[in-house]
mmCIF file of C-alpha atoms in Angstrom:
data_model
loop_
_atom_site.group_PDB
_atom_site.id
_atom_site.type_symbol
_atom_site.label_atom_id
_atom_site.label_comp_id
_atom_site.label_asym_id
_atom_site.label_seq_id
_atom_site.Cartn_x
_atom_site.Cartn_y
_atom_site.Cartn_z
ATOM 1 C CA UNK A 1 236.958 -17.556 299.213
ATOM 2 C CA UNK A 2 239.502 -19.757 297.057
ATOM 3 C CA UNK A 3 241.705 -16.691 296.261
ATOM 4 C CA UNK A 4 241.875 -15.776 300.062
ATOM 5 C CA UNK A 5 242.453 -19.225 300.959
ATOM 6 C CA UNK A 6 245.382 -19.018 298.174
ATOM 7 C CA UNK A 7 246.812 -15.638 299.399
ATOM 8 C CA UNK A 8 247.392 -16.846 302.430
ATOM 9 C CA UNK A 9 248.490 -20.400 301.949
ATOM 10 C CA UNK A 10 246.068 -22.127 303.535
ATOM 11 C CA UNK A 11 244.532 -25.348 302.367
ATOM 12 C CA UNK A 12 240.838 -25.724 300.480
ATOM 13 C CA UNK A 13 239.940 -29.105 302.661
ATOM 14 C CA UNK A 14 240.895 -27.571 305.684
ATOM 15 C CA UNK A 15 238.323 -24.580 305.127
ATOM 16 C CA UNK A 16 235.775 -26.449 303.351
ATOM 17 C CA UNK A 17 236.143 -29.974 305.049
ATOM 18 C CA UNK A 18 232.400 -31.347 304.255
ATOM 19 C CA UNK A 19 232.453 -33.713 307.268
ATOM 20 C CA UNK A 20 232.867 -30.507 309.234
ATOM 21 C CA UNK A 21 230.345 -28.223 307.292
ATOM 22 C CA UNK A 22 227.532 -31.371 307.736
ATOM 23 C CA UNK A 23 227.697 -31.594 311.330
ATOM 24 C CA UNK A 24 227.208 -27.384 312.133
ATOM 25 C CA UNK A 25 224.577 -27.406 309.409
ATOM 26 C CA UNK A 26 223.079 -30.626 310.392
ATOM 27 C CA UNK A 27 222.834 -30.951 306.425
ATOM 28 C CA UNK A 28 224.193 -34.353 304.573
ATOM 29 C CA UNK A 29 227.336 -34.520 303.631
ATOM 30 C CA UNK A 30 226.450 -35.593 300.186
ATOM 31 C CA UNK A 31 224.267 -32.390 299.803
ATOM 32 C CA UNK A 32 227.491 -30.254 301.764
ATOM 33 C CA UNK A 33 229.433 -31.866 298.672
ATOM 34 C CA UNK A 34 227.146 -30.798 296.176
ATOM 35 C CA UNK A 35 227.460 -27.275 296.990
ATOM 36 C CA UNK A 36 230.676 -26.752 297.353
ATOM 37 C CA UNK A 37 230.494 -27.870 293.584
ATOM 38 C CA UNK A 38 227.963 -25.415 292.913
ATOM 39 C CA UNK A 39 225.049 -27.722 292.009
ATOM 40 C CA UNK A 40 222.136 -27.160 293.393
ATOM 41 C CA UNK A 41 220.641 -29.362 297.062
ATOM 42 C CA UNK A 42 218.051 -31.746 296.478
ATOM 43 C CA UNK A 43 214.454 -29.849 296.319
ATOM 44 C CA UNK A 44 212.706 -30.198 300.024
ATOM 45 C CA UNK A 45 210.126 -28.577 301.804
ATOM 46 C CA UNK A 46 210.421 -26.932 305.134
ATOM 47 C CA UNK A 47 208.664 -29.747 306.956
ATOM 48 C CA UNK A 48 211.454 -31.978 304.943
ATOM 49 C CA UNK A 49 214.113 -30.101 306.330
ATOM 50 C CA UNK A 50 212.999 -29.581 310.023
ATOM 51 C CA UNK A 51 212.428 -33.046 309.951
ATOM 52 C CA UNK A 52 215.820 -34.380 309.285
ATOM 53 C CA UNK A 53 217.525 -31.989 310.803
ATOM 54 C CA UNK A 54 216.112 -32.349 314.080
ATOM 55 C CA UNK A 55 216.762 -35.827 313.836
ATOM 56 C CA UNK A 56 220.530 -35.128 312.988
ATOM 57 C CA UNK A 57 220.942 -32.753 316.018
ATOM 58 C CA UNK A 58 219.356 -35.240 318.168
ATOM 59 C CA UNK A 59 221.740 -38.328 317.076
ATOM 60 C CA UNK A 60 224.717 -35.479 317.723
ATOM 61 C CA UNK A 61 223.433 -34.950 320.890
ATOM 62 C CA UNK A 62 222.672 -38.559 322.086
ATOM 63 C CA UNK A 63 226.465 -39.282 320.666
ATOM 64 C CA UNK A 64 227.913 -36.208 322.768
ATOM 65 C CA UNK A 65 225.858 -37.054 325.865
ATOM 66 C CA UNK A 66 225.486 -40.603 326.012
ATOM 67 C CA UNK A 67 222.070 -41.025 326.860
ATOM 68 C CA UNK A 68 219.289 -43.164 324.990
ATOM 69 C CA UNK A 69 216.605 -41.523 322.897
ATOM 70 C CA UNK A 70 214.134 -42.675 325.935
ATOM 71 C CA UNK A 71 216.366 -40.412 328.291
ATOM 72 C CA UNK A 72 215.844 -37.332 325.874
ATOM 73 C CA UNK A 73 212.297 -37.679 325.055
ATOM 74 C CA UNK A 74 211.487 -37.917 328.982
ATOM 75 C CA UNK A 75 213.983 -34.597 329.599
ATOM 76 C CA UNK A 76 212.043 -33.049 326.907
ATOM 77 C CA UNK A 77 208.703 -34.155 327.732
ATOM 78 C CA UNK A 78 209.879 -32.526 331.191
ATOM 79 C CA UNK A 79 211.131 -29.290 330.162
ATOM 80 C CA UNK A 80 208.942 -28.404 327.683
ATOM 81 C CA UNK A 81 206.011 -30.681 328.279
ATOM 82 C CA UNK A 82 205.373 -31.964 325.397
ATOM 83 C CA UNK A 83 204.431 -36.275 325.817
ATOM 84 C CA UNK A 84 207.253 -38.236 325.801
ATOM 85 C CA UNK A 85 205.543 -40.441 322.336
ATOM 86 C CA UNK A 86 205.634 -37.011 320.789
ATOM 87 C CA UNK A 87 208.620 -35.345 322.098
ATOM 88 C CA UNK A 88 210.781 -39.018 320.666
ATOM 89 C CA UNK A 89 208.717 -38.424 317.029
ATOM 90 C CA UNK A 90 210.055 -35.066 316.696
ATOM 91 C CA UNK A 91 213.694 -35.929 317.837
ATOM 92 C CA UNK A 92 213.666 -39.319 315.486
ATOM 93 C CA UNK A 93 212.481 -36.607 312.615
ATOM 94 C CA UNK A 94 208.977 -38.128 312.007
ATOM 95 C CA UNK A 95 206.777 -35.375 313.392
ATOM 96 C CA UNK A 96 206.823 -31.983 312.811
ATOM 97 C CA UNK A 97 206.987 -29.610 315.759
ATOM 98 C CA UNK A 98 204.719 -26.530 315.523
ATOM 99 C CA UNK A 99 206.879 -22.852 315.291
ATOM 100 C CA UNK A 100 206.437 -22.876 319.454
ATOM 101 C CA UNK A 101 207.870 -26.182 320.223
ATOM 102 C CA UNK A 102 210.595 -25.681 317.238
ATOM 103 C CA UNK A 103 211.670 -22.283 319.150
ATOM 104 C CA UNK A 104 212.203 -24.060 322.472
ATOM 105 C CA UNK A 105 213.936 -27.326 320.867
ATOM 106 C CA UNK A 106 216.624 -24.467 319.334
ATOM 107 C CA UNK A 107 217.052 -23.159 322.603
ATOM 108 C CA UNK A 108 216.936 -26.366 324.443
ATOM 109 C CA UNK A 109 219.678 -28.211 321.832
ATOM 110 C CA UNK A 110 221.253 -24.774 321.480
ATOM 111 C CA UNK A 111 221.652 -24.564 317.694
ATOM 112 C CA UNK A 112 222.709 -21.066 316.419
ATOM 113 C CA UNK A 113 220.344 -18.600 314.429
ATOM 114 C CA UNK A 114 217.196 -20.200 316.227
ATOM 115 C CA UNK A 115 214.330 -21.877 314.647
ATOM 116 C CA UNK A 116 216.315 -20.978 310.965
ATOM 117 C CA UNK A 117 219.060 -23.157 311.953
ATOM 118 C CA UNK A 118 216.011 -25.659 311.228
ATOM 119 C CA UNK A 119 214.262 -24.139 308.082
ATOM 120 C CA UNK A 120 216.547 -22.497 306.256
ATOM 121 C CA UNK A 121 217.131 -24.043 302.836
ATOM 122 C CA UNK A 122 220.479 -25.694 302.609
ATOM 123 C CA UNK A 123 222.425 -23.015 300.586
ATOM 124 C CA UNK A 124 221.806 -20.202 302.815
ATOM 125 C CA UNK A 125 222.503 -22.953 305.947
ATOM 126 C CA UNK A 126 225.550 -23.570 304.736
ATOM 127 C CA UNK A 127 226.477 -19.735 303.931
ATOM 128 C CA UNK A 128 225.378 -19.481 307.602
ATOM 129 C CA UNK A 129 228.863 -21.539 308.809
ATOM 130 C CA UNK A 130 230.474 -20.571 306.204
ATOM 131 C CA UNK A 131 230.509 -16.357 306.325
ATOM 132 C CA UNK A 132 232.294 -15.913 309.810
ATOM 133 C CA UNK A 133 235.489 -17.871 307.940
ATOM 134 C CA UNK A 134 234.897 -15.280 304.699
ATOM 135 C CA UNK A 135 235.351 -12.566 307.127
ATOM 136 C CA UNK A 136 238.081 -14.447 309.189
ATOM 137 C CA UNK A 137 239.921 -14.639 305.630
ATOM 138 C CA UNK A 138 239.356 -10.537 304.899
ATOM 139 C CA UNK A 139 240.542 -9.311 307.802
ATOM 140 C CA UNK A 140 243.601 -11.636 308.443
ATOM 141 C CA UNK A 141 244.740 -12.516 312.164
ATOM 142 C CA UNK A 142 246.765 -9.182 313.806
ATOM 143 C CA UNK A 143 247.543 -11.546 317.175
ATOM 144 C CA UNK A 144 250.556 -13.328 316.099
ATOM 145 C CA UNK A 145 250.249 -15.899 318.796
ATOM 146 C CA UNK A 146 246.396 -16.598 317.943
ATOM 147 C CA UNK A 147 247.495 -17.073 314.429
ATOM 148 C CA UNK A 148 249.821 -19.387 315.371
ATOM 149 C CA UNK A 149 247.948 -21.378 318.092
ATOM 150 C CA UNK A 150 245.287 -21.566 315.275
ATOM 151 C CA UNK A 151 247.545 -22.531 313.095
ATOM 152 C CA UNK A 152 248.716 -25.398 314.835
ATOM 153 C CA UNK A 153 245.138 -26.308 315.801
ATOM 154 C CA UNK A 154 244.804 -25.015 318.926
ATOM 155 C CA UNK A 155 241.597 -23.344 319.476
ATOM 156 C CA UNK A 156 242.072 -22.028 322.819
ATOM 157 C CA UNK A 157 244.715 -21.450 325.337
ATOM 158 C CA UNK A 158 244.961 -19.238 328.793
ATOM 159 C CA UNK A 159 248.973 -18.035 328.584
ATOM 160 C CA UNK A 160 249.452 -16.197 332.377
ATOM 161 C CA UNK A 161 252.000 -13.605 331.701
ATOM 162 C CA UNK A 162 253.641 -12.810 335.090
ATOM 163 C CA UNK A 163 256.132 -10.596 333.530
ATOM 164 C CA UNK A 164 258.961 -13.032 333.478
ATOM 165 C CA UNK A 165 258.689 -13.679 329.230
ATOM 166 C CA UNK A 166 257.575 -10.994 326.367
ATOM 167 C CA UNK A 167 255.262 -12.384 324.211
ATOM 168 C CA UNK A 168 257.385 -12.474 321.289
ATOM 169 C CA UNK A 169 259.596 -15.022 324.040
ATOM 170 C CA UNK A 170 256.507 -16.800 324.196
ATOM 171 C CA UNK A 171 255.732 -16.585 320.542
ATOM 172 C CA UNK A 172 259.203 -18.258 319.486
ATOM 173 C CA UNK A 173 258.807 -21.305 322.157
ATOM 174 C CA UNK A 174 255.465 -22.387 321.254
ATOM 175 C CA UNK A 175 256.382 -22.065 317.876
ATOM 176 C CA UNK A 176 259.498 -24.574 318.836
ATOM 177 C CA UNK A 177 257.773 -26.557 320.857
ATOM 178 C CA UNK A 178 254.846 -26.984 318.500
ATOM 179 C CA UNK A 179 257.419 -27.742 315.247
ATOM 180 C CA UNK A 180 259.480 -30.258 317.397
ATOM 181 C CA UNK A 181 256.007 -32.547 318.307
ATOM 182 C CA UNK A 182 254.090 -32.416 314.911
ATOM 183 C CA UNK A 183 255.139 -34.242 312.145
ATOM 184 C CA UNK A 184 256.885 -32.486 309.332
ATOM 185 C CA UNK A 185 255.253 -32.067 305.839
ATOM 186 C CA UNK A 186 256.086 -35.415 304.179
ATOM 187 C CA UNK A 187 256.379 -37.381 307.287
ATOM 188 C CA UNK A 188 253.911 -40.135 307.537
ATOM 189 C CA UNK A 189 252.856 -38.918 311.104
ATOM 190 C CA UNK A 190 254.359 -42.635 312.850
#
């Protein structure tokens, strides 16, 4: 991945931003860091790992939503019907759900890959985010203006084309647009 980040002139911490990496692994950051190194994760077990990553895509969603743990545990306990005392264990990572409840919590938080979101072992986790960007970096961008929306950091944008404007047209004033508000490289930003 570093020489196809290097072909194409894009930067390593933008690809392999750890802070990033830990929250769609639901992996610590510290353990993100240490294989991006190439050291090895801590050894866990597969109870270890459902564990705390239940309990780190719980705190996401609590953060994203708003509501209190009490509030999840009773919309669990509701939807899957599970006991709200049990359904609050599993989400604070101190029980472990059985393979039945662990396929309906991946549905119900929407995680991707299922119930391996949760067991996999943290290498092949992390190779799980990070092979759609391999194959992003093989086969390059053909869209000009996706590559350049992208490039700017937009991730996604509805342009209505009446007609009036090509898209190169449209191409060259986002691109203008886009270079006139961001900061330039060296600028502090203020």
């Amino acid at each position: 991945m570093d020489e196809l980040i290097n072909e194409q002139g894009l930067k390593r911490a933008d690809i392999f931003d750890s802070q990033v990496l830990a929250a769609r692994t639901a992996l610590p950051d510290v353990v993100i860091g240490r294989l991006l190194k190439g050291r090895k994760p801590p050894a866990d077990s597969v109870n270890e790992r459902v564990c705390a990553r239940l309990k780190v895509v719980s705190s996401a969603y609590l953060a994203r939503t708003g509501k209190r743990m009490s509030e999840l545990a009773a919309d669990i306990h509701a939807e899957l019907g599970i006991s709200d005392v049990w359904a609050r264990n599993v989400c604070e990572g101190k029980k472990t759900p059985n393979i039945d409840l662990l396929h309906h919590l991946a549905a119900y938080f929407g995680v991707e890959d299922g119930e391996r979101f949760f067991t996999a072992p943290a290498d092949e986790a992390l190779n799980r985010v990070l092979l759609p960007t391999l194959r992003q970096l093989e086969v390059p961008e053909t869209d000009a203006l996706a590559l350049l929306l992208r490039q700017y950091g937009v991730e996604t944008a509805h342009m209505r084309q009446d007609g009036s404007m090509t898209r190169e047209q449209i191409e060259r004033v986002l691109k203008g647009v886009l270079q006139s508000v961001l900061p330039q490289e060296g600028e502090s930003g203020k």
